[in-house]
Amino acid sequence: MRGISTFHRLVRQRRFVIHLSVLILAGVTGCYAPGRSRVSTKPAAASEVAPPPLGRIGLLVPDAVPLFTFRYPKTPANAMFHTAGKTWEFIDLDDGADEIAVGLFVSGMAGVIGGAISGVPQAEIERGEDAMLKALRERPIFEGIVSQMKVSFAEAGYPPPIVIPPNLAKDFSSADPSGRDYGPIKALGVDSVMELSVESYGFRARERSNPPMKLGAKVAVQVTRLSDTNTLVRTLIRYHGHQHRFMRWAADDAQQFRSDLKRIGKMVGQNAVECVLPDPHSQPE
């Protein structure tokens, strides 16, 4: 009887009910808005305060990138235990056997409700991952970036970069910077080399049962002048994308995911050219 009385006393407390409802209905899934995509650039470090014209640029793109970092929603069973645990921590009923019994009841009910609301079946998670992996294969991250860079160079009145052939790029990228042989690249008629590398890209999300997941990427850019091997530009471009829950990213053959991959290419490629040619009217010698 004392346990029932304790439960009734807690239910009568309006603040407790409100907080518990918020925990179950919002905390386990996370409220979100899609947001707006943007890029931010870490201040560039260079060996010269005002780099001279870069001449003809050779573009070095690695043949491998880090694996996309997936985050996953919890299955109904895992979401149930997750929500029950969070509820137990929140209500903090562990002062005596009666409160413990009530706490177990409340957290158990919250777990059942939370698991049903926020959990995603394992089969759906696997289908969603397959759809996004297919999109990644069909549109590699550098494909969109390089395509946009060519457009942005042209819009700035600059000749498009010469993409360094894979056989040269492989040997060049693997060599120590201080011991690189620039001879084969100079033979292509380029005056400077612009290197791109993806440091990371994937989903970021808080620890919740079915959280909104933000798509992000980090792309490093470096420009080296071949005549004296000075580094003219070194910067890091961060892409901050939209956020959706996992199954929204995967829906309709991953259309939302494909849209953001395309946006990464456009925004990062454009920003990379702006970092190299801060004056949009700069002209090559």
PDB file of C-alpha atoms in Angstrom:
ATOM      1  CA  MET A   1       0.000   0.000   0.000  1.00  0.00           C
ATOM      2  CA  ARG A   2       2.836   2.349   0.810  1.00  0.00           C
ATOM      3  CA  GLY A   3       4.293   1.794  -2.667  1.00  0.00           C
ATOM      4  CA  ILE A   4       0.961   2.659  -4.307  1.00  0.00           C
ATOM      5  CA  SER A   5       0.700   5.758  -2.134  1.00  0.00           C
ATOM      6  CA  THR A   6       4.183   6.850  -3.201  1.00  0.00           C
ATOM      7  CA  PHE A   7       3.249   6.412  -6.856  1.00  0.00           C
ATOM      8  CA  HIS A   8       0.031   8.434  -6.452  1.00  0.00           C
ATOM      9  CA  ARG A   9       1.957  11.218  -4.700  1.00  0.00           C
ATOM     10  CA  LEU A  10       4.401  11.407  -7.595  1.00  0.00           C
ATOM     11  CA  VAL A  11       1.670  11.394 -10.239  1.00  0.00           C
ATOM     12  CA  ARG A  12      -0.020  14.321  -8.498  1.00  0.00           C
ATOM     13  CA  GLN A  13       3.106  16.370  -8.926  1.00  0.00           C
ATOM     14  CA  ARG A  14       2.572  18.213 -12.178  1.00  0.00           C
ATOM     15  CA  ARG A  15       6.247  18.926 -12.697  1.00  0.00           C
ATOM     16  CA  PHE A  16       7.136  15.255 -12.505  1.00  0.00           C
ATOM     17  CA  VAL A  17       4.538  14.304 -15.094  1.00  0.00           C
ATOM     18  CA  ILE A  18       5.655  17.027 -17.492  1.00  0.00           C
ATOM     19  CA  HIS A  19       9.297  16.114 -17.213  1.00  0.00           C
ATOM     20  CA  LEU A  20       8.615  12.425 -17.621  1.00  0.00           C
ATOM     21  CA  SER A  21       6.475  13.041 -20.701  1.00  0.00           C
ATOM     22  CA  VAL A  22       9.185  15.177 -22.245  1.00  0.00           C
ATOM     23  CA  LEU A  23      11.755  12.471 -21.513  1.00  0.00           C
ATOM     24  CA  ILE A  24       9.718   9.720 -23.151  1.00  0.00           C
ATOM     25  CA  LEU A  25       8.293  11.561 -26.160  1.00  0.00           C
ATOM     26  CA  ALA A  26      11.181  13.899 -26.977  1.00  0.00           C
ATOM     27  CA  GLY A  27      14.311  12.813 -25.214  1.00  0.00           C
ATOM     28  CA  VAL A  28      14.398   9.316 -26.679  1.00  0.00           C
ATOM     29  CA  THR A  29      14.023  10.538 -30.255  1.00  0.00           C
ATOM     30  CA  GLY A  30      15.215  14.121 -30.219  1.00  0.00           C
ATOM     31  CA  CYS A  31      13.340  17.078 -31.656  1.00  0.00           C
ATOM     32  CA  TYR A  32      14.940  18.572 -34.710  1.00  0.00           C
ATOM     33  CA  ALA A  33      14.649  20.807 -37.719  1.00  0.00           C
ATOM     34  CA  PRO A  34      16.459  20.000 -40.965  1.00  0.00           C
ATOM     35  CA  GLY A  35      18.558  23.160 -40.649  1.00  0.00           C
ATOM     36  CA  ARG A  36      20.595  24.767 -43.408  1.00  0.00           C
ATOM     37  CA  SER A  37      23.778  23.485 -44.999  1.00  0.00           C
ATOM     38  CA  ARG A  38      26.900  25.648 -44.874  1.00  0.00           C
ATOM     39  CA  VAL A  39      30.677  25.481 -45.040  1.00  0.00           C
ATOM     40  CA  SER A  40      33.228  26.943 -42.674  1.00  0.00           C
ATOM     41  CA  THR A  41      36.921  27.341 -43.366  1.00  0.00           C
ATOM     42  CA  LYS A  42      39.769  27.136 -40.910  1.00  0.00           C
ATOM     43  CA  PRO A  43      42.084  30.143 -41.384  1.00  0.00           C
ATOM     44  CA  ALA A  44      44.637  29.320 -44.065  1.00  0.00           C
ATOM     45  CA  ALA A  45      48.317  28.974 -43.205  1.00  0.00           C
ATOM     46  CA  ALA A  46      50.794  29.787 -45.946  1.00  0.00           C
ATOM     47  CA  SER A  47      54.475  30.471 -46.370  1.00  0.00           C
ATOM     48  CA  GLU A  48      53.754  33.879 -47.900  1.00  0.00           C
ATOM     49  CA  VAL A  49      51.373  36.595 -46.734  1.00  0.00           C
ATOM     50  CA  ALA A  50      50.231  37.426 -50.272  1.00  0.00           C
ATOM     51  CA  PRO A  51      50.859  34.477 -52.599  1.00  0.00           C
ATOM     52  CA  PRO A  52      51.651  35.424 -56.197  1.00  0.00           C
ATOM     53  CA  PRO A  53      49.542  34.114 -59.094  1.00  0.00           C
ATOM     54  CA  LEU A  54      49.555  30.350 -59.065  1.00  0.00           C
ATOM     55  CA  GLY A  55      50.015  29.838 -62.776  1.00  0.00           C
ATOM     56  CA  ARG A  56      48.532  26.674 -64.218  1.00  0.00           C
ATOM     57  CA  ILE A  57      47.239  24.432 -61.446  1.00  0.00           C
ATOM     58  CA  GLY A  58      47.557  20.668 -61.308  1.00  0.00           C
ATOM     59  CA  LEU A  59      44.873  18.958 -59.218  1.00  0.00           C
ATOM     60  CA  LEU A  60      45.905  15.998 -57.088  1.00  0.00           C
ATOM     61  CA  VAL A  61      43.013  13.831 -55.887  1.00  0.00           C
ATOM     62  CA  PRO A  62      43.689  10.699 -53.797  1.00  0.00           C
ATOM     63  CA  ASP A  63      42.356   7.389 -55.053  1.00  0.00           C
ATOM     64  CA  ALA A  64      40.993   6.452 -51.609  1.00  0.00           C
ATOM     65  CA  VAL A  65      38.945   8.235 -48.958  1.00  0.00           C
ATOM     66  CA  PRO A  66      37.976   7.291 -45.401  1.00  0.00           C
ATOM     67  CA  LEU A  67      34.902   5.132 -45.045  1.00  0.00           C
ATOM     68  CA  PHE A  68      31.677   7.010 -44.492  1.00  0.00           C
ATOM     69  CA  THR A  69      30.853   7.076 -40.774  1.00  0.00           C
ATOM     70  CA  PHE A  70      27.373   5.732 -40.208  1.00  0.00           C
ATOM     71  CA  ARG A  71      25.328   6.208 -37.055  1.00  0.00           C
ATOM     72  CA  TYR A  72      22.283   4.012 -36.484  1.00  0.00           C
ATOM     73  CA  PRO A  73      18.988   4.239 -34.627  1.00  0.00           C
ATOM     74  CA  LYS A  74      18.331   1.668 -31.959  1.00  0.00           C
ATOM     75  CA  THR A  75      16.124  -1.355 -32.575  1.00  0.00           C
ATOM     76  CA  PRO A  76      12.877  -1.517 -30.525  1.00  0.00           C
ATOM     77  CA  ALA A  77      14.478  -3.816 -27.950  1.00  0.00           C
ATOM     78  CA  ASN A  78      17.582  -1.668 -27.559  1.00  0.00           C
ATOM     79  CA  ALA A  79      15.490   1.509 -27.484  1.00  0.00           C
ATOM     80  CA  MET A  80      13.344   0.007 -24.730  1.00  0.00           C
ATOM     81  CA  PHE A  81      16.320  -0.669 -22.462  1.00  0.00           C
ATOM     82  CA  HIS A  82      17.900   2.685 -23.345  1.00  0.00           C
ATOM     83  CA  THR A  83      14.739   4.629 -22.479  1.00  0.00           C
ATOM     84  CA  ALA A  84      14.132   2.640 -19.307  1.00  0.00           C
ATOM     85  CA  GLY A  85      17.679   3.351 -18.146  1.00  0.00           C
ATOM     86  CA  LYS A  86      17.436   7.071 -18.884  1.00  0.00           C
ATOM     87  CA  THR A  87      14.080   7.248 -17.111  1.00  0.00           C
ATOM     88  CA  TRP A  88      15.489   5.479 -14.051  1.00  0.00           C
ATOM     89  CA  GLU A  89      18.311   8.013 -13.882  1.00  0.00           C
ATOM     90  CA  PHE A  90      15.895  10.911 -14.283  1.00  0.00           C
ATOM     91  CA  ILE A  91      13.281   9.996 -11.662  1.00  0.00           C
ATOM     92  CA  ASP A  92      15.962   8.960  -9.127  1.00  0.00           C
ATOM     93  CA  LEU A  93      13.717   6.750  -6.996  1.00  0.00           C
ATOM     94  CA  ASP A  94      16.090   4.605  -5.008  1.00  0.00           C
ATOM     95  CA  ASP A  95      15.373   5.588  -1.396  1.00  0.00           C
ATOM     96  CA  GLY A  96      13.911   2.433   0.071  1.00  0.00           C
ATOM     97  CA  ALA A  97      12.191  -0.642  -1.306  1.00  0.00           C
ATOM     98  CA  ASP A  98       8.897   1.156  -2.026  1.00  0.00           C
ATOM     99  CA  GLU A  99      10.492   3.862  -4.143  1.00  0.00           C
ATOM    100  CA  ILE A 100      12.638   1.315  -5.943  1.00  0.00           C
ATOM    101  CA  ALA A 101       9.524  -0.692  -6.830  1.00  0.00           C
ATOM    102  CA  VAL A 102       7.779   2.418  -8.135  1.00  0.00           C
ATOM    103  CA  GLY A 103      10.915   3.447 -10.022  1.00  0.00           C
ATOM    104  CA  LEU A 104      11.137   0.068 -11.711  1.00  0.00           C
ATOM    105  CA  PHE A 105       7.481   0.270 -12.687  1.00  0.00           C
ATOM    106  CA  VAL A 106       7.721   3.807 -14.097  1.00  0.00           C
ATOM    107  CA  SER A 107      11.005   3.229 -15.932  1.00  0.00           C
ATOM    108  CA  GLY A 108       9.710  -0.094 -17.284  1.00  0.00           C
ATOM    109  CA  MET A 109       6.578   1.536 -18.674  1.00  0.00           C
ATOM    110  CA  ALA A 110       8.631   4.367 -20.140  1.00  0.00           C
ATOM    111  CA  GLY A 111      10.920   1.797 -21.765  1.00  0.00           C
ATOM    112  CA  VAL A 112       8.044  -0.050 -23.398  1.00  0.00           C
ATOM    113  CA  ILE A 113       6.521   3.189 -24.714  1.00  0.00           C
ATOM    114  CA  GLY A 114       9.848   4.640 -25.789  1.00  0.00           C
ATOM    115  CA  GLY A 115      10.890   1.450 -27.552  1.00  0.00           C
ATOM    116  CA  ALA A 116       7.630   1.306 -29.478  1.00  0.00           C
ATOM    117  CA  ILE A 117       7.845   4.976 -30.481  1.00  0.00           C
ATOM    118  CA  SER A 118      11.499   5.336 -31.365  1.00  0.00           C
ATOM    119  CA  GLY A 119      12.837   1.869 -32.190  1.00  0.00           C
ATOM    120  CA  VAL A 120      13.536   0.924 -35.813  1.00  0.00           C
ATOM    121  CA  PRO A 121      13.482  -2.748 -36.894  1.00  0.00           C
ATOM    122  CA  GLN A 122      16.905  -4.156 -37.786  1.00  0.00           C
ATOM    123  CA  ALA A 123      15.764  -5.159 -41.279  1.00  0.00           C
ATOM    124  CA  GLU A 124      14.778  -1.543 -42.053  1.00  0.00           C
ATOM    125  CA  ILE A 125      18.110  -0.256 -40.765  1.00  0.00           C
ATOM    126  CA  GLU A 126      19.974  -2.670 -43.043  1.00  0.00           C
ATOM    127  CA  ARG A 127      17.874  -1.696 -46.074  1.00  0.00           C
ATOM    128  CA  GLY A 128      18.511   1.971 -45.337  1.00  0.00           C
ATOM    129  CA  GLU A 129      22.249   1.438 -45.053  1.00  0.00           C
ATOM    130  CA  ASP A 130      22.288  -0.476 -48.349  1.00  0.00           C
ATOM    131  CA  ALA A 131      20.480   2.392 -50.103  1.00  0.00           C
ATOM    132  CA  MET A 132      23.005   4.939 -48.836  1.00  0.00           C
ATOM    133  CA  LEU A 133      26.002   2.755 -49.646  1.00  0.00           C
ATOM    134  CA  LYS A 134      24.661   2.482 -53.191  1.00  0.00           C
ATOM    135  CA  ALA A 135      24.455   6.286 -53.367  1.00  0.00           C
ATOM    136  CA  LEU A 136      28.052   6.601 -52.153  1.00  0.00           C
ATOM    137  CA  ARG A 137      29.243   4.201 -54.852  1.00  0.00           C
ATOM    138  CA  GLU A 138      27.334   6.012 -57.563  1.00  0.00           C
ATOM    139  CA  ARG A 139      28.494   9.470 -56.523  1.00  0.00           C
ATOM    140  CA  PRO A 140      31.965   9.421 -54.919  1.00  0.00           C
ATOM    141  CA  ILE A 141      32.633  12.515 -52.848  1.00  0.00           C
ATOM    142  CA  PHE A 142      35.488  13.803 -55.018  1.00  0.00           C
ATOM    143  CA  GLU A 143      33.508  13.481 -58.232  1.00  0.00           C
ATOM    144  CA  GLY A 144      31.180  16.311 -57.252  1.00  0.00           C
ATOM    145  CA  ILE A 145      33.939  18.443 -55.723  1.00  0.00           C
ATOM    146  CA  VAL A 146      36.175  18.302 -58.806  1.00  0.00           C
ATOM    147  CA  SER A 147      33.253  18.950 -61.146  1.00  0.00           C
ATOM    148  CA  GLN A 148      32.285  22.094 -59.243  1.00  0.00           C
ATOM    149  CA  MET A 149      35.905  23.270 -59.047  1.00  0.00           C
ATOM    150  CA  LYS A 150      36.171  23.219 -62.832  1.00  0.00           C
ATOM    151  CA  VAL A 151      33.040  25.352 -63.046  1.00  0.00           C
ATOM    152  CA  SER A 152      34.258  27.782 -60.378  1.00  0.00           C
ATOM    153  CA  PHE A 153      37.674  28.213 -61.999  1.00  0.00           C
ATOM    154  CA  ALA A 154      35.969  28.959 -65.306  1.00  0.00           C
ATOM    155  CA  GLU A 155      33.629  31.491 -63.678  1.00  0.00           C
ATOM    156  CA  ALA A 156      36.702  33.237 -62.202  1.00  0.00           C
ATOM    157  CA  GLY A 157      38.252  33.450 -65.667  1.00  0.00           C
ATOM    158  CA  TYR A 158      40.908  30.921 -64.795  1.00  0.00           C
ATOM    159  CA  PRO A 159      41.793  27.856 -66.882  1.00  0.00           C
ATOM    160  CA  PRO A 160      40.532  24.584 -65.410  1.00  0.00           C
ATOM    161  CA  PRO A 161      43.013  22.602 -63.317  1.00  0.00           C
ATOM    162  CA  ILE A 162      44.863  19.745 -64.950  1.00  0.00           C
ATOM    163  CA  VAL A 163      43.900  16.582 -63.125  1.00  0.00           C
ATOM    164  CA  ILE A 164      47.089  14.646 -62.403  1.00  0.00           C
ATOM    165  CA  PRO A 165      46.857  11.093 -63.834  1.00  0.00           C
ATOM    166  CA  PRO A 166      46.300   8.324 -61.262  1.00  0.00           C
ATOM    167  CA  ASN A 167      49.655   6.652 -61.963  1.00  0.00           C
ATOM    168  CA  LEU A 168      51.505   9.861 -61.071  1.00  0.00           C
ATOM    169  CA  ALA A 169      49.172  10.720 -58.217  1.00  0.00           C
ATOM    170  CA  LYS A 170      49.708   7.364 -56.538  1.00  0.00           C
ATOM    171  CA  ASP A 171      53.499   7.703 -56.344  1.00  0.00           C
ATOM    172  CA  PHE A 172      53.320  11.386 -55.494  1.00  0.00           C
ATOM    173  CA  SER A 173      50.819  11.063 -52.655  1.00  0.00           C
ATOM    174  CA  SER A 174      52.675   8.213 -50.985  1.00  0.00           C
ATOM    175  CA  ALA A 175      56.030  10.026 -50.996  1.00  0.00           C
ATOM    176  CA  ASP A 176      57.281  12.070 -48.050  1.00  0.00           C
ATOM    177  CA  PRO A 177      56.617  15.782 -48.778  1.00  0.00           C
ATOM    178  CA  SER A 178      60.281  16.664 -48.317  1.00  0.00           C
ATOM    179  CA  GLY A 179      61.389  13.987 -50.776  1.00  0.00           C
ATOM    180  CA  ARG A 180      58.825  14.335 -53.536  1.00  0.00           C
ATOM    181  CA  ASP A 181      59.929  14.284 -57.132  1.00  0.00           C
ATOM    182  CA  TYR A 182      57.970  17.035 -58.883  1.00  0.00           C
ATOM    183  CA  GLY A 183      59.626  16.401 -62.235  1.00  0.00           C
ATOM    184  CA  PRO A 184      56.893  14.222 -63.782  1.00  0.00           C
ATOM    185  CA  ILE A 185      54.237  16.693 -62.684  1.00  0.00           C
ATOM    186  CA  LYS A 186      56.121  19.698 -64.062  1.00  0.00           C
ATOM    187  CA  ALA A 187      56.199  17.873 -67.379  1.00  0.00           C
ATOM    188  CA  LEU A 188      52.406  18.225 -67.488  1.00  0.00           C
ATOM    189  CA  GLY A 189      52.826  21.980 -67.827  1.00  0.00           C
ATOM    190  CA  VAL A 190      51.641  22.952 -64.358  1.00  0.00           C
ATOM    191  CA  ASP A 191      53.148  25.586 -62.063  1.00  0.00           C
ATOM    192  CA  SER A 192      51.544  24.567 -58.781  1.00  0.00           C
ATOM    193  CA  VAL A 193      49.825  21.532 -57.308  1.00  0.00           C
ATOM    194  CA  MET A 194      46.517  21.706 -55.478  1.00  0.00           C
ATOM    195  CA  GLU A 195      45.992  18.690 -53.225  1.00  0.00           C
ATOM    196  CA  LEU A 196      42.639  17.587 -51.859  1.00  0.00           C
ATOM    197  CA  SER A 197      42.109  15.034 -49.131  1.00  0.00           C
ATOM    198  CA  VAL A 198      39.060  13.992 -47.141  1.00  0.00           C
ATOM    199  CA  GLU A 199      39.877  13.803 -43.453  1.00  0.00           C
ATOM    200  CA  SER A 200      36.454  12.498 -42.485  1.00  0.00           C
ATOM    201  CA  TYR A 201      32.817  12.466 -43.506  1.00  0.00           C
ATOM    202  CA  GLY A 202      29.687  10.897 -42.151  1.00  0.00           C
ATOM    203  CA  PHE A 203      26.844  11.295 -39.677  1.00  0.00           C
ATOM    204  CA  ARG A 204      27.056  13.022 -36.307  1.00  0.00           C
ATOM    205  CA  ALA A 205      24.364  12.462 -33.714  1.00  0.00           C
ATOM    206  CA  ARG A 206      23.695  12.560 -30.003  1.00  0.00           C
ATOM    207  CA  GLU A 207      23.236   9.376 -28.031  1.00  0.00           C
ATOM    208  CA  ARG A 208      19.488   8.830 -28.351  1.00  0.00           C
ATOM    209  CA  SER A 209      17.260   6.034 -29.506  1.00  0.00           C
ATOM    210  CA  ASN A 210      16.480   7.584 -32.883  1.00  0.00           C
ATOM    211  CA  PRO A 211      18.341  10.886 -33.046  1.00  0.00           C
ATOM    212  CA  PRO A 212      18.496  13.417 -35.872  1.00  0.00           C
ATOM    213  CA  MET A 213      21.755  12.836 -37.721  1.00  0.00           C
ATOM    214  CA  LYS A 214      23.724  15.686 -39.235  1.00  0.00           C
ATOM    215  CA  LEU A 215      25.830  15.019 -42.305  1.00  0.00           C
ATOM    216  CA  GLY A 216      29.314  16.507 -42.157  1.00  0.00           C
ATOM    217  CA  ALA A 217      32.636  16.390 -43.999  1.00  0.00           C
ATOM    218  CA  LYS A 218      36.171  17.730 -43.569  1.00  0.00           C
ATOM    219  CA  VAL A 219      38.238  18.339 -46.700  1.00  0.00           C
ATOM    220  CA  ALA A 220      41.851  19.545 -46.513  1.00  0.00           C
ATOM    221  CA  VAL A 221      43.253  21.766 -49.288  1.00  0.00           C
ATOM    222  CA  GLN A 222      46.925  22.500 -49.906  1.00  0.00           C
ATOM    223  CA  VAL A 223      48.621  24.331 -52.760  1.00  0.00           C
ATOM    224  CA  THR A 224      52.357  23.951 -53.413  1.00  0.00           C
ATOM    225  CA  ARG A 225      54.366  26.056 -55.882  1.00  0.00           C
ATOM    226  CA  LEU A 226      56.610  23.746 -57.868  1.00  0.00           C
ATOM    227  CA  SER A 227      59.424  26.215 -58.574  1.00  0.00           C
ATOM    228  CA  ASP A 228      60.503  26.347 -54.930  1.00  0.00           C
ATOM    229  CA  THR A 229      58.122  23.795 -53.258  1.00  0.00           C
ATOM    230  CA  ASN A 230      56.710  26.529 -51.007  1.00  0.00           C
ATOM    231  CA  THR A 231      53.257  25.918 -49.532  1.00  0.00           C
ATOM    232  CA  LEU A 232      51.073  28.794 -50.685  1.00  0.00           C
ATOM    233  CA  VAL A 233      47.743  27.685 -49.216  1.00  0.00           C
ATOM    234  CA  ARG A 234      46.808  25.227 -46.507  1.00  0.00           C
ATOM    235  CA  THR A 235      43.272  25.136 -45.148  1.00  0.00           C
ATOM    236  CA  LEU A 236      40.499  22.858 -43.907  1.00  0.00           C
ATOM    237  CA  ILE A 237      36.961  23.135 -45.254  1.00  0.00           C
ATOM    238  CA  ARG A 238      34.164  21.824 -43.054  1.00  0.00           C
ATOM    239  CA  TYR A 239      30.785  21.001 -44.523  1.00  0.00           C
ATOM    240  CA  HIS A 240      27.859  21.238 -42.101  1.00  0.00           C
ATOM    241  CA  GLY A 241      24.860  19.600 -43.733  1.00  0.00           C
ATOM    242  CA  HIS A 242      21.207  19.087 -43.036  1.00  0.00           C
ATOM    243  CA  GLN A 243      20.008  16.754 -40.308  1.00  0.00           C
ATOM    244  CA  HIS A 244      17.376  14.067 -40.520  1.00  0.00           C
ATOM    245  CA  ARG A 245      16.713  10.782 -38.813  1.00  0.00           C
ATOM    246  CA  PHE A 246      18.320   7.710 -40.306  1.00  0.00           C
ATOM    247  CA  MET A 247      15.283   6.411 -42.177  1.00  0.00           C
ATOM    248  CA  ARG A 248      14.537   9.840 -43.617  1.00  0.00           C
ATOM    249  CA  TRP A 249      18.043   9.894 -45.078  1.00  0.00           C
ATOM    250  CA  ALA A 250      17.409   6.457 -46.587  1.00  0.00           C
ATOM    251  CA  ALA A 251      13.859   6.977 -47.880  1.00  0.00           C
ATOM    252  CA  ASP A 252      13.021   6.831 -51.607  1.00  0.00           C
ATOM    253  CA  ASP A 253      16.321   5.276 -52.691  1.00  0.00           C
ATOM    254  CA  ALA A 254      18.209   7.653 -50.361  1.00  0.00           C
ATOM    255  CA  GLN A 255      17.054  10.766 -52.227  1.00  0.00           C
ATOM    256  CA  GLN A 256      17.693  13.079 -49.276  1.00  0.00           C
ATOM    257  CA  PHE A 257      21.133  11.548 -48.809  1.00  0.00           C
ATOM    258  CA  ARG A 258      21.916  11.914 -52.509  1.00  0.00           C
ATOM    259  CA  SER A 259      20.840  15.532 -52.386  1.00  0.00           C
ATOM    260  CA  ASP A 260      23.298  16.312 -49.589  1.00  0.00           C
ATOM    261  CA  LEU A 261      26.120  14.448 -51.339  1.00  0.00           C
ATOM    262  CA  LYS A 262      25.516  16.679 -54.340  1.00  0.00           C
ATOM    263  CA  ARG A 263      25.495  19.711 -52.060  1.00  0.00           C
ATOM    264  CA  ILE A 264      28.844  18.690 -50.547  1.00  0.00           C
ATOM    265  CA  GLY A 265      30.383  18.660 -54.015  1.00  0.00           C
ATOM    266  CA  LYS A 266      28.989  22.064 -54.934  1.00  0.00           C
ATOM    267  CA  MET A 267      29.712  23.916 -51.701  1.00  0.00           C
ATOM    268  CA  VAL A 268      33.114  22.389 -50.914  1.00  0.00           C
ATOM    269  CA  GLY A 269      34.310  22.656 -54.524  1.00  0.00           C
ATOM    270  CA  GLN A 270      33.269  26.297 -54.739  1.00  0.00           C
ATOM    271  CA  ASN A 271      34.822  27.143 -51.377  1.00  0.00           C
ATOM    272  CA  ALA A 272      38.087  25.401 -52.289  1.00  0.00           C
ATOM    273  CA  VAL A 273      38.477  27.624 -55.345  1.00  0.00           C
ATOM    274  CA  GLU A 274      37.645  30.714 -53.286  1.00  0.00           C
ATOM    275  CA  CYS A 275      40.417  29.778 -50.850  1.00  0.00           C
ATOM    276  CA  VAL A 276      42.915  29.460 -53.681  1.00  0.00           C
ATOM    277  CA  LEU A 277      41.681  32.481 -55.644  1.00  0.00           C
ATOM    278  CA  PRO A 278      40.456  34.931 -52.983  1.00  0.00           C
ATOM    279  CA  ASP A 279      40.182  37.607 -55.671  1.00  0.00           C
ATOM    280  CA  PRO A 280      37.458  36.394 -58.062  1.00  0.00           C
ATOM    281  CA  HIS A 281      38.970  38.565 -60.821  1.00  0.00           C
ATOM    282  CA  SER A 282      42.510  37.200 -60.451  1.00  0.00           C
ATOM    283  CA  GLN A 283      44.053  36.124 -63.719  1.00  0.00           C
ATOM    284  CA  PRO A 284      46.909  33.700 -64.412  1.00  0.00           C
ATOM    285  CA  GLU A 285      50.164  35.065 -65.745  1.00  0.00           C
TER     286      GLU A 285
END
